Tab-separated table of C-alpha atoms in Angstrom:
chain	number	residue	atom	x	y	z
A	1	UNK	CA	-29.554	35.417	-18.201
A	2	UNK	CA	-28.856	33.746	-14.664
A	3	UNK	CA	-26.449	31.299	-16.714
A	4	UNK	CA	-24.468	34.415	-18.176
A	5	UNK	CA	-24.357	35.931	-14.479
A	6	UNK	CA	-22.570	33.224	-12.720
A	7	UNK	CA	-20.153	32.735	-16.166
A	8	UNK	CA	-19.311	36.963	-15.607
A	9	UNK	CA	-19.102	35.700	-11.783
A	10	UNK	CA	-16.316	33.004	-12.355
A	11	UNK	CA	-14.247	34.591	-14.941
A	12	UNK	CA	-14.150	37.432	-12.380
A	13	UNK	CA	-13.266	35.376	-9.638
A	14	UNK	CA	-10.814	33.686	-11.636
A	15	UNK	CA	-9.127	37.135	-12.758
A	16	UNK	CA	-8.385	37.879	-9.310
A	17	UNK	CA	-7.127	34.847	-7.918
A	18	UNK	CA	-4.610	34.890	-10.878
A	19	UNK	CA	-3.513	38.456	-10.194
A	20	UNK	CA	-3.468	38.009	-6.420
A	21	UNK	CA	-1.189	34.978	-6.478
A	22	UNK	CA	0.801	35.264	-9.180
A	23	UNK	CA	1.888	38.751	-8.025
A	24	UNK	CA	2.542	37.499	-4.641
A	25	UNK	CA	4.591	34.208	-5.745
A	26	UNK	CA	6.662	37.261	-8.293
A	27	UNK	CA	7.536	39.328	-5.966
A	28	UNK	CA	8.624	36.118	-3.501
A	29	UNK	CA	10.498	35.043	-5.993
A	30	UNK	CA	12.240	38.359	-6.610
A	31	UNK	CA	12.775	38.672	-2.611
A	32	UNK	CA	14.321	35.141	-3.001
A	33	UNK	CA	16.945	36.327	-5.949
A	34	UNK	CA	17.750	39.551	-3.775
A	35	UNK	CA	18.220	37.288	-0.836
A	36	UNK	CA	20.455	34.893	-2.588
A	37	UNK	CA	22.575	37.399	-4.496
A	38	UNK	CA	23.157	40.522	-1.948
A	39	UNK	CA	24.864	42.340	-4.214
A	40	UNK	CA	25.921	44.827	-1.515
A	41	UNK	CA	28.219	42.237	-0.133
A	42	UNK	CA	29.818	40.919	-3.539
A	43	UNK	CA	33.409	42.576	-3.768
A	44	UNK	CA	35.029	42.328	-7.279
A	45	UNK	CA	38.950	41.673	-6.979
A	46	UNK	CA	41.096	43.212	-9.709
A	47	UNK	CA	43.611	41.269	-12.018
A	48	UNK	CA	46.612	41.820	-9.718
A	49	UNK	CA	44.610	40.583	-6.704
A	50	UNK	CA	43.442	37.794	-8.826
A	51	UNK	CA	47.130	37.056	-9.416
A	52	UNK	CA	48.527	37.515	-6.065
A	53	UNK	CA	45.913	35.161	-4.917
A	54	UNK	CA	47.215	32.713	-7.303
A	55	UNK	CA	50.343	32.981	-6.237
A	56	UNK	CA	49.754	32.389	-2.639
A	57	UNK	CA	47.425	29.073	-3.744
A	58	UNK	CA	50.613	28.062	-5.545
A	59	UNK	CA	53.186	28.661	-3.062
A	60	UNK	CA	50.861	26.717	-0.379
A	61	UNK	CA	50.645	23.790	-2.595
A	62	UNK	CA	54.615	23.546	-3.139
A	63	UNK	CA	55.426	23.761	0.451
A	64	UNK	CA	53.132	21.031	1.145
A	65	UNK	CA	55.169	18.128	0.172
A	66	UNK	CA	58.329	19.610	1.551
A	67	UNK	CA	57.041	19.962	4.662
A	68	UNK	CA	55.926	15.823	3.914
A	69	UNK	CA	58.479	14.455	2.645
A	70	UNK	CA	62.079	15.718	4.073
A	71	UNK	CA	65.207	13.647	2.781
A	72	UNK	CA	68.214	13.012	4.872
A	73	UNK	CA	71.316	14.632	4.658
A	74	UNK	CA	73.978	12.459	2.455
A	75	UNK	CA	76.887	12.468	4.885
A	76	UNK	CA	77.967	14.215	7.926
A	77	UNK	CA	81.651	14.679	9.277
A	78	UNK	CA	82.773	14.649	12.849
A	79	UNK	CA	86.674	15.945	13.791
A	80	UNK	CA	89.216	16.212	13.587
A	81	UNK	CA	90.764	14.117	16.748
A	82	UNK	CA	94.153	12.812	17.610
A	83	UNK	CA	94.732	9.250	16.928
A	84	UNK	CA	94.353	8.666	21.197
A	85	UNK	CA	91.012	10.526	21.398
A	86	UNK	CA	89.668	8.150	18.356
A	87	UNK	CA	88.642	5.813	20.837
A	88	UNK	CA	86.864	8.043	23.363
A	89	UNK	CA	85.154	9.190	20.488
A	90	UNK	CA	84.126	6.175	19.238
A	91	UNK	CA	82.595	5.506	22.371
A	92	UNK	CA	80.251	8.493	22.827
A	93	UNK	CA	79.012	7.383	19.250
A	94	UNK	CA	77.758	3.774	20.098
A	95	UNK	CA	74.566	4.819	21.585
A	96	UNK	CA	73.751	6.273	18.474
A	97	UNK	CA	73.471	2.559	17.002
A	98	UNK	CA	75.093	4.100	13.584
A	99	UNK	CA	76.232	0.529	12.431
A	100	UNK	CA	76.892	-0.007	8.910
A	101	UNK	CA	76.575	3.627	8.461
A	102	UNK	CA	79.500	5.158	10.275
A	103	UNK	CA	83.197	5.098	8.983
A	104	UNK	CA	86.067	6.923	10.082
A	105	UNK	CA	89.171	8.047	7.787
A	106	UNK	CA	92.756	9.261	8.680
A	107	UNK	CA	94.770	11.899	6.845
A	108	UNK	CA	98.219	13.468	7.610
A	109	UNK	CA	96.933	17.560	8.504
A	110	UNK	CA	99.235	19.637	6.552
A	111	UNK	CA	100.282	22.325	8.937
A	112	UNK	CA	102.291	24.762	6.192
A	113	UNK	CA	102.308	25.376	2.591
A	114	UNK	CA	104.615	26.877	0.492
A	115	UNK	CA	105.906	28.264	-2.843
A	116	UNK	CA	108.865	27.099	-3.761
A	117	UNK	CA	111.084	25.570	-6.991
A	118	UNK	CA	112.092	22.202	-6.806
A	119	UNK	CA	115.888	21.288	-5.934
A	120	UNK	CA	118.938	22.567	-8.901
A	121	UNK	CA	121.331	20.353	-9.746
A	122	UNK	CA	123.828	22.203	-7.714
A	123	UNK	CA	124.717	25.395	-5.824
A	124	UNK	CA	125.229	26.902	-9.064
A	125	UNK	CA	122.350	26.399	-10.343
A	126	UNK	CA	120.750	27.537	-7.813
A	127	UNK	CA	122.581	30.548	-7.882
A	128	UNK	CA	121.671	31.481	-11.553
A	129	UNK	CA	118.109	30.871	-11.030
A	130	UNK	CA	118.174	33.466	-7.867
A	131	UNK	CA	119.846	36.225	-10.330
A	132	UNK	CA	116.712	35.423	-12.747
A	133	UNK	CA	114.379	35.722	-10.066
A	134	UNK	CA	116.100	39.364	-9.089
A	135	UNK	CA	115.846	40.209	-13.049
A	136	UNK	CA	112.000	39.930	-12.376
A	137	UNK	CA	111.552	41.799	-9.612
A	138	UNK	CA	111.577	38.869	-6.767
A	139	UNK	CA	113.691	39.913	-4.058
A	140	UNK	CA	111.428	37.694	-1.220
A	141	UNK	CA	113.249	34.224	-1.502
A	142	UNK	CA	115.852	31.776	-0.135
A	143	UNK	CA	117.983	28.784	-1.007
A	144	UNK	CA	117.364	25.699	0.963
A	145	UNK	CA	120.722	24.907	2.273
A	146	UNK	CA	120.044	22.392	5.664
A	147	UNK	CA	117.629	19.509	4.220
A	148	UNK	CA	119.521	17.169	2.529
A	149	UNK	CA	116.405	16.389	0.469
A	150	UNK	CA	115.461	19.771	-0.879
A	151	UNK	CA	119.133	21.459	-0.681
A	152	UNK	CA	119.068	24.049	-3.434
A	153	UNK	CA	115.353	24.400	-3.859
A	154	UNK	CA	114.315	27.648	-3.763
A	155	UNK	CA	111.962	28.494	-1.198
A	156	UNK	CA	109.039	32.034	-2.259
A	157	UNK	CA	107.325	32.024	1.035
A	158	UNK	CA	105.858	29.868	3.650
A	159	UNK	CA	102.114	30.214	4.485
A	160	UNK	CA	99.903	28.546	6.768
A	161	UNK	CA	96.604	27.969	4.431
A	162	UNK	CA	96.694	26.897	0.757
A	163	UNK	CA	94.894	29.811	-0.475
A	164	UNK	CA	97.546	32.167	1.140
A	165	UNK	CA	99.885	30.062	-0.869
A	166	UNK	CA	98.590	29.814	-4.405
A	167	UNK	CA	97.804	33.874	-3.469
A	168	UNK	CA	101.534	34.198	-3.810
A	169	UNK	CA	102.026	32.062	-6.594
A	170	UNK	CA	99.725	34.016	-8.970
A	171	UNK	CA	101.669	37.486	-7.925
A	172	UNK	CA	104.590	35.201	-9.387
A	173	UNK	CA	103.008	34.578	-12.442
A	174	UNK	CA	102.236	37.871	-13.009
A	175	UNK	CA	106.139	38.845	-12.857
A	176	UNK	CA	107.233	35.934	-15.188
A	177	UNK	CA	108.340	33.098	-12.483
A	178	UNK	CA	107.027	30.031	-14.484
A	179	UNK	CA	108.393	26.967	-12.613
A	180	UNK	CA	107.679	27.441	-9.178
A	181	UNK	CA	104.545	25.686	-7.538
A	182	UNK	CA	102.602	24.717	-4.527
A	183	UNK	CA	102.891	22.414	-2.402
A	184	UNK	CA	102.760	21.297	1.965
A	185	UNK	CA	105.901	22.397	3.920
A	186	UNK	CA	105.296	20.820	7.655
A	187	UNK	CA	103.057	18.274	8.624
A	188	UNK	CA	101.302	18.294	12.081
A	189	UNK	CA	100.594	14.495	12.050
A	190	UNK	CA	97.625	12.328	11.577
A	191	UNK	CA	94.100	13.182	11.924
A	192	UNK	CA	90.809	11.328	12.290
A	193	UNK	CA	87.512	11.572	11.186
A	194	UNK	CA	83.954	9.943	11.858
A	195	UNK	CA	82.073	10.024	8.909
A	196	UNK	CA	77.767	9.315	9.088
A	197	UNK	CA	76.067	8.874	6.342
A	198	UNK	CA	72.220	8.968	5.612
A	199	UNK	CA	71.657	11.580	8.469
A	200	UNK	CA	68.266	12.468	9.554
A	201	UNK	CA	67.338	16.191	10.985
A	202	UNK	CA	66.973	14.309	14.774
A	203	UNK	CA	70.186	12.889	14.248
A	204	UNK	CA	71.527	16.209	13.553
A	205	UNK	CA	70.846	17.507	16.635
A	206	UNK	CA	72.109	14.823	18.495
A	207	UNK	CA	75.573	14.228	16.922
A	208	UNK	CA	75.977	18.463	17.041
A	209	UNK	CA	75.757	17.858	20.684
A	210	UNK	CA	78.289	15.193	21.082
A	211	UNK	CA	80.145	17.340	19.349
A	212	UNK	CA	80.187	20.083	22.006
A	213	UNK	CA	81.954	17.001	24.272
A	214	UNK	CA	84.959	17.522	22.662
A	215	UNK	CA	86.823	20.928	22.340
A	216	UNK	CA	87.641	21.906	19.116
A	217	UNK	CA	85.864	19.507	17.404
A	218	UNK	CA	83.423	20.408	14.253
A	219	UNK	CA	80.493	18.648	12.543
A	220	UNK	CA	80.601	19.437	8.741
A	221	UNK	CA	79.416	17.867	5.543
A	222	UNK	CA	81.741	14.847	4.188
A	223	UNK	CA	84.138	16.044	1.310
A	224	UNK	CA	83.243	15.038	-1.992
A	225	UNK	CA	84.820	11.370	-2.021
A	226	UNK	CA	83.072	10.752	1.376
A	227	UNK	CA	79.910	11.748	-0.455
A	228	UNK	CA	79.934	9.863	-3.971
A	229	UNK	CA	80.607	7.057	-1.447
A	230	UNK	CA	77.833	7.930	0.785
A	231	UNK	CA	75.467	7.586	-2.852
């Protein structure tokens, strides 16, 4: 009877120690999820926040290698100076160490275009051609009389830019004129030009202010042929 006591007495005791802890180490546990989760503070983002974010992600990773790696510019242009300023010029550009990498080129500066047909065989000619160009409506034009090398050309306007030029040549076309063309009238006389290739940004900056040394003067990129040499 005593033995059946103290069984009844540890199956009790055992009853409550497994209720008593194992309901405590629960609801620890369940404090521990609600700790780790805190739902009140989870936000869900909708698809077009999801994609905005994306966006921005993607538009910080592009910029980051521009920002790293920044290339040169191909070829810069410094002018346009008289032949006797070349060598002032020249000089304010030797403390830039340019070597290898600075050229200079000199072109004949156009300072007039104009329309015009080349020379007739004679005054007569010339002549006949005028009464065509009044059939078509063209009453703005002149025979060259005083230069002995374009003496009966026919002269359609004189215009100080190119564009202004080939403006009036397609009115032309567009009245029936067919063999007149553009080409330079005057020439102002020679021009140079300091050309520096592989140009960094700091370099930039300091070849815009030599510029500023020299009135009139403008920094620009190299035309085309300056370029595919620059490459």
């Amino acid at each position: 009877m005593r033995i059946v006591f103290f069984l009844l007495l540890l199956a009790n005791l055992a009853f409550f120690a497994l209720s008593y802890f194992g309901a405590g180490r629960a609801s620890d546990e369940s404090q521990l999820v609600q700790q780790q989760l805190n739902p009140q503070e989870i936000r869900l983002l909708s698809a077009d926040q999801i994609a905005k974010l994306a966006a921005e992600r993607a538009k910080q990773a592009a910029e980051r290698p521009k920002t790293a790696l920044k290339t040169p510019v191909v070829c810069l242009e410094l002018g346009a100076f008289s032949p006797a300023e070349a060598p002032r010029v020249q000089q304010a550009l030797e403390p830039l160490a340019l070597g290898a990498r600075l050229s200079q080129r000199r072109v004949e500066e156009v300072a007039s275009y104009w329309v015009f047909m080349p020379p007739m065989r004679n005054r007569q000619a010339a002549n006949q051609k005028a009464a065509e160009l009044r059939k078509l409506g063209v009453e703005d034009f002149f025979i060259v009389q005083e230069d002995p090398k374009l003496r009966f050309a026919i002269s359609l306007g004189v215009f100080r830019t190119e564009e202004a030029a080939r403006s009036r040549l397609g009115e032309l076309r567009t009245k029936g004129v067919r063999t007149a063309r553009v080409g330079p009238k005057e020439i102002s006389g020679q021009k140079v030009y300091f050309a520096v290739k592989d140009v960094p940004d700091a370099l930039v900056a300091r070849l815009n202010d030599l510029r500023r040394s020299f009135a009139g003067a403008e920094l620009r990129d190299c035309p085309a042929e300056e370029k595919r040499a620059a490459n």
